[in-house]
Coordinates of N, CA and C in Angstrom, one line a residue:
M1 N 4.4 7.1 16.9 CA 3.2 6.6 16.5 C 2.4 7.8 15.7
Q2 N 1.7 7.5 14.7 CA 1.1 8.6 14.0 C -0.1 9.2 14.6
F3 N -0.2 10.6 14.3 CA -1.4 11.2 14.8 C -2.5 11.0 13.9
T4 N -3.6 10.4 14.3 CA -4.6 10.0 13.5 C -5.9 10.9 13.5
E5 N -6.1 11.7 14.4 CA -7.3 12.5 14.6 C -7.1 13.7 13.6
L6 N -8.4 14.0 12.9 CA -8.3 15.2 12.0 C -9.0 16.3 12.9
N7 N -8.6 17.4 12.5 CA -9.3 18.5 13.1 C -10.8 18.6 12.8
P8 N -11.6 19.3 13.6 CA -13.1 19.3 13.3 C -13.4 19.7 11.9
E9 N -12.7 20.7 11.3 CA -13.0 21.2 10.0 C -12.7 20.1 8.8
A10 N -11.8 19.4 9.0 CA -11.4 18.5 8.0 C -12.3 17.3 8.2
Q11 N -12.9 17.0 9.4 CA -14.0 15.9 9.6 C -15.3 16.1 8.9
S12 N -15.3 17.5 8.7 CA -16.9 17.7 8.1 C -16.9 18.0 6.6
I13 N -15.7 17.7 6.0 CA -15.7 17.8 4.5 C -16.2 16.5 4.0
V14 N -16.9 16.6 3.0 CA -17.6 15.4 2.3 C -16.9 15.2 1.0
I15 N -16.3 14.1 0.8 CA -15.5 13.7 -0.2 C -16.4 12.9 -1.1
P16 N -16.4 13.4 -2.5 CA -17.3 12.8 -3.5 C -17.1 11.2 -3.6
E17 N -18.2 10.5 -3.9 CA -17.8 9.1 -4.0 C -17.1 8.8 -5.2
S18 N -17.0 9.5 -6.4 CA -16.3 9.3 -7.4 C -14.9 9.4 -7.2
I19 N -14.4 10.3 -6.4 CA -13.0 10.4 -5.8 C -12.6 9.1 -5.1
V20 N -13.4 8.7 -4.2 CA -13.3 7.6 -3.3 C -13.1 6.4 -4.2
N21 N -13.9 6.3 -5.4 CA -13.7 5.1 -6.2 C -12.5 5.1 -7.1
V22 N -12.0 6.3 -7.4 CA -10.7 6.4 -8.0 C -9.6 6.0 -7.1
F23 N -9.8 6.4 -5.8 CA -8.7 6.1 -4.8 C -8.7 4.6 -4.7
A24 N -9.9 4.0 -4.6 CA -10.1 2.5 -4.5 C -9.2 1.8 -5.7
Q25 N -9.5 2.2 -6.9 CA -9.0 1.6 -8.2 C -7.4 1.8 -8.0
S26 N -6.8 2.8 -7.4 CA -5.6 3.0 -7.4 C -4.9 2.1 -6.4
V27 N -5.6 1.8 -5.3 CA -5.2 0.9 -4.3 C -5.4 -0.6 -4.9
R28 N -6.1 -0.9 -5.5 CA -6.1 -2.2 -6.2 C -5.3 -2.3 -7.2
A29 N -4.9 -1.5 -8.1 CA -3.8 -1.4 -9.2 C -2.4 -1.7 -8.3
N30 N -2.3 -1.0 -7.3 CA -1.0 -1.3 -6.4 C -0.9 -2.5 -6.0
L31 N -2.1 -3.0 -5.3 CA -1.9 -4.4 -4.9 C -1.7 -5.6 -6.1
E32 N -2.3 -5.3 -7.2 CA -2.1 -6.2 -8.4 C -0.7 -6.2 -8.7
A33 N -0.1 -5.0 -8.7 CA 1.4 -4.8 -9.2 C 2.3 -5.5 -8.2
L34 N 2.0 -5.3 -6.9 CA 2.8 -6.1 -5.8 C 2.6 -7.6 -6.0
M35 N 1.6 -8.2 -6.3 CA 1.3 -9.6 -6.4 C 2.1 -10.1 -7.8
L36 N 1.9 -9.3 -8.7 CA 2.6 -9.7 -10.1 C 4.2 -9.7 -9.9
D37 N 4.8 -9.2 -9.1 CA 6.2 -9.2 -9.0 C 6.6 -10.1 -8.0
A38 N 5.7 -10.9 -7.5 CA 6.0 -11.9 -6.5 C 7.0 -12.8 -6.6
D39 N 7.3 -13.2 -8.0 CA 8.1 -14.1 -8.5 C 9.6 -13.6 -8.5
L40 N 9.8 -12.4 -8.6 CA 11.2 -11.8 -8.8 C 12.2 -12.2 -7.6
P41 N 11.7 -12.0 -6.2 CA 12.7 -12.5 -5.3 C 13.2 -14.1 -5.3
L42 N 12.2 -14.8 -5.9 CA 12.6 -16.3 -5.8 C 13.6 -16.3 -7.0
T43 N 13.3 -15.7 -8.1 CA 14.4 -15.9 -9.2 C 15.8 -15.3 -8.7
L44 N 15.8 -14.3 -8.0 CA 16.9 -13.6 -7.5 C 17.7 -14.7 -6.6
F45 N 16.8 -15.4 -5.6 CA 17.3 -16.2 -4.6 C 17.9 -17.3 -5.3
E46 N 17.2 -17.9 -6.3 CA 17.7 -19.0 -7.0 C 19.1 -18.7 -7.9
N47 N 19.3 -17.5 -8.1 CA 20.5 -17.1 -8.8 C 21.5 -16.7 -7.7
Q48 N 21.3 -17.0 -6.5 CA 22.1 -16.6 -5.3 C 22.5 -15.1 -5.2
E49 N 21.6 -14.2 -5.6 CA 21.8 -12.7 -5.7 C 21.1 -12.3 -4.2
Y50 N 21.7 -12.8 -3.0 CA 21.1 -12.5 -1.7 C 21.0 -11.0 -1.4
E51 N 22.0 -10.2 -1.8 CA 21.9 -8.9 -1.5 C 20.8 -8.1 -2.3
Q52 N 20.4 -8.7 -3.4 CA 19.3 -8.0 -4.3 C 18.0 -8.5 -3.5
V53 N 18.0 -9.8 -3.2 CA 16.8 -10.3 -2.4 C 16.4 -9.5 -1.1
K54 N 17.5 -9.1 -0.5 CA 17.2 -8.3 0.8 C 16.6 -7.0 0.4
T55 N 17.3 -6.3 -0.6 CA 16.9 -4.9 -1.0 C 15.4 -5.1 -1.5
Y56 N 15.0 -6.1 -2.3 CA 13.7 -6.3 -2.8 C 12.7 -6.5 -1.6
L57 N 13.1 -7.3 -0.6 CA 12.3 -7.5 0.4 C 12.0 -6.3 1.4
Q58 N 13.0 -5.5 1.4 CA 12.9 -4.2 2.3 C 12.0 -3.1 1.6
A59 N 12.1 -3.1 0.2 CA 11.3 -2.3 -0.5 C 9.9 -2.9 -0.5
S60 N 9.6 -4.1 -0.5 CA 8.2 -4.7 -0.5 C 7.6 -4.4 0.9
V61 N 8.4 -4.4 2.0 CA 7.8 -4.3 3.2 C 7.2 -2.8 3.2
L62 N 8.0 -1.9 2.7 CA 7.6 -0.4 2.7 C 6.3 -0.2 2.0
Q63 N 6.5 -1.0 0.8 CA 5.2 -0.9 -0.2 C 4.0 -1.5 0.4
M64 N 4.2 -2.4 1.3 CA 3.0 -3.0 1.9 C 2.6 -2.2 3.0
Q65 N 3.4 -1.4 3.7 CA 2.9 -0.7 4.8 C 2.3 0.8 4.1
Y66 N 2.7 1.1 2.9 CA 2.0 2.2 2.2 C 0.6 1.7 1.8
L67 N 0.4 0.5 1.3 CA -0.7 -0.1 0.9 C -1.7 -0.3 2.1
L68 N -1.1 -0.7 3.2 CA -1.9 -0.9 4.4 C -2.5 0.4 4.9
N69 N -1.8 1.5 4.9 CA -2.2 2.8 5.1 C -3.3 3.4 4.3
N70 N -3.2 2.9 3.1 CA -4.2 3.4 2.0 C -5.4 2.7 2.2
I71 N -5.3 1.3 2.6 CA -6.5 0.6 2.9 C -7.2 1.0 4.2
E72 N -6.5 1.5 5.1 CA -7.1 1.9 6.3 C -7.9 3.3 6.0
L73 N -7.3 4.0 5.1 CA -8.0 5.3 4.7 C -9.1 5.1 3.8
L74 N -9.0 4.0 3.0 CA -10.2 3.8 2.2 C -11.4 3.2 3.2
D75 N -11.1 2.4 4.0 CA -12.1 1.9 5.0 C -12.8 3.1 5.7
A76 N -11.9 3.9 6.2 CA -12.5 5.2 6.9 C -13.4 6.0 6.2
L77 N -13.1 6.1 4.9 CA -13.8 6.9 3.9 C -15.1 6.3 3.6
H78 N -15.1 4.9 3.4 CA -16.3 4.1 3.3 C -17.2 4.2 4.4
Q79 N -16.8 4.4 5.6 CA -17.5 4.3 6.9 C -18.2 5.6 7.1
K80 N -17.7 6.7 6.5 CA -18.4 7.9 6.6 C -19.7 8.1 5.9

């Protein structure tokens, strides 16, 4: 399990809204990129390239976990 509590000094730092907005745009761009590539595993599957499908799906799971972590962070930043 990840340690999610920040030390008191880090909790008192105010992050400018402009930086939060840039971070939000980055998260959105990564989500869009993930969705635009959604047809690739289907094409690989239709061509019976199962090993590549498995590799693609494993990479997608990692990418989704990365995005989930970023969205949780973005939510926490907006709640401050």
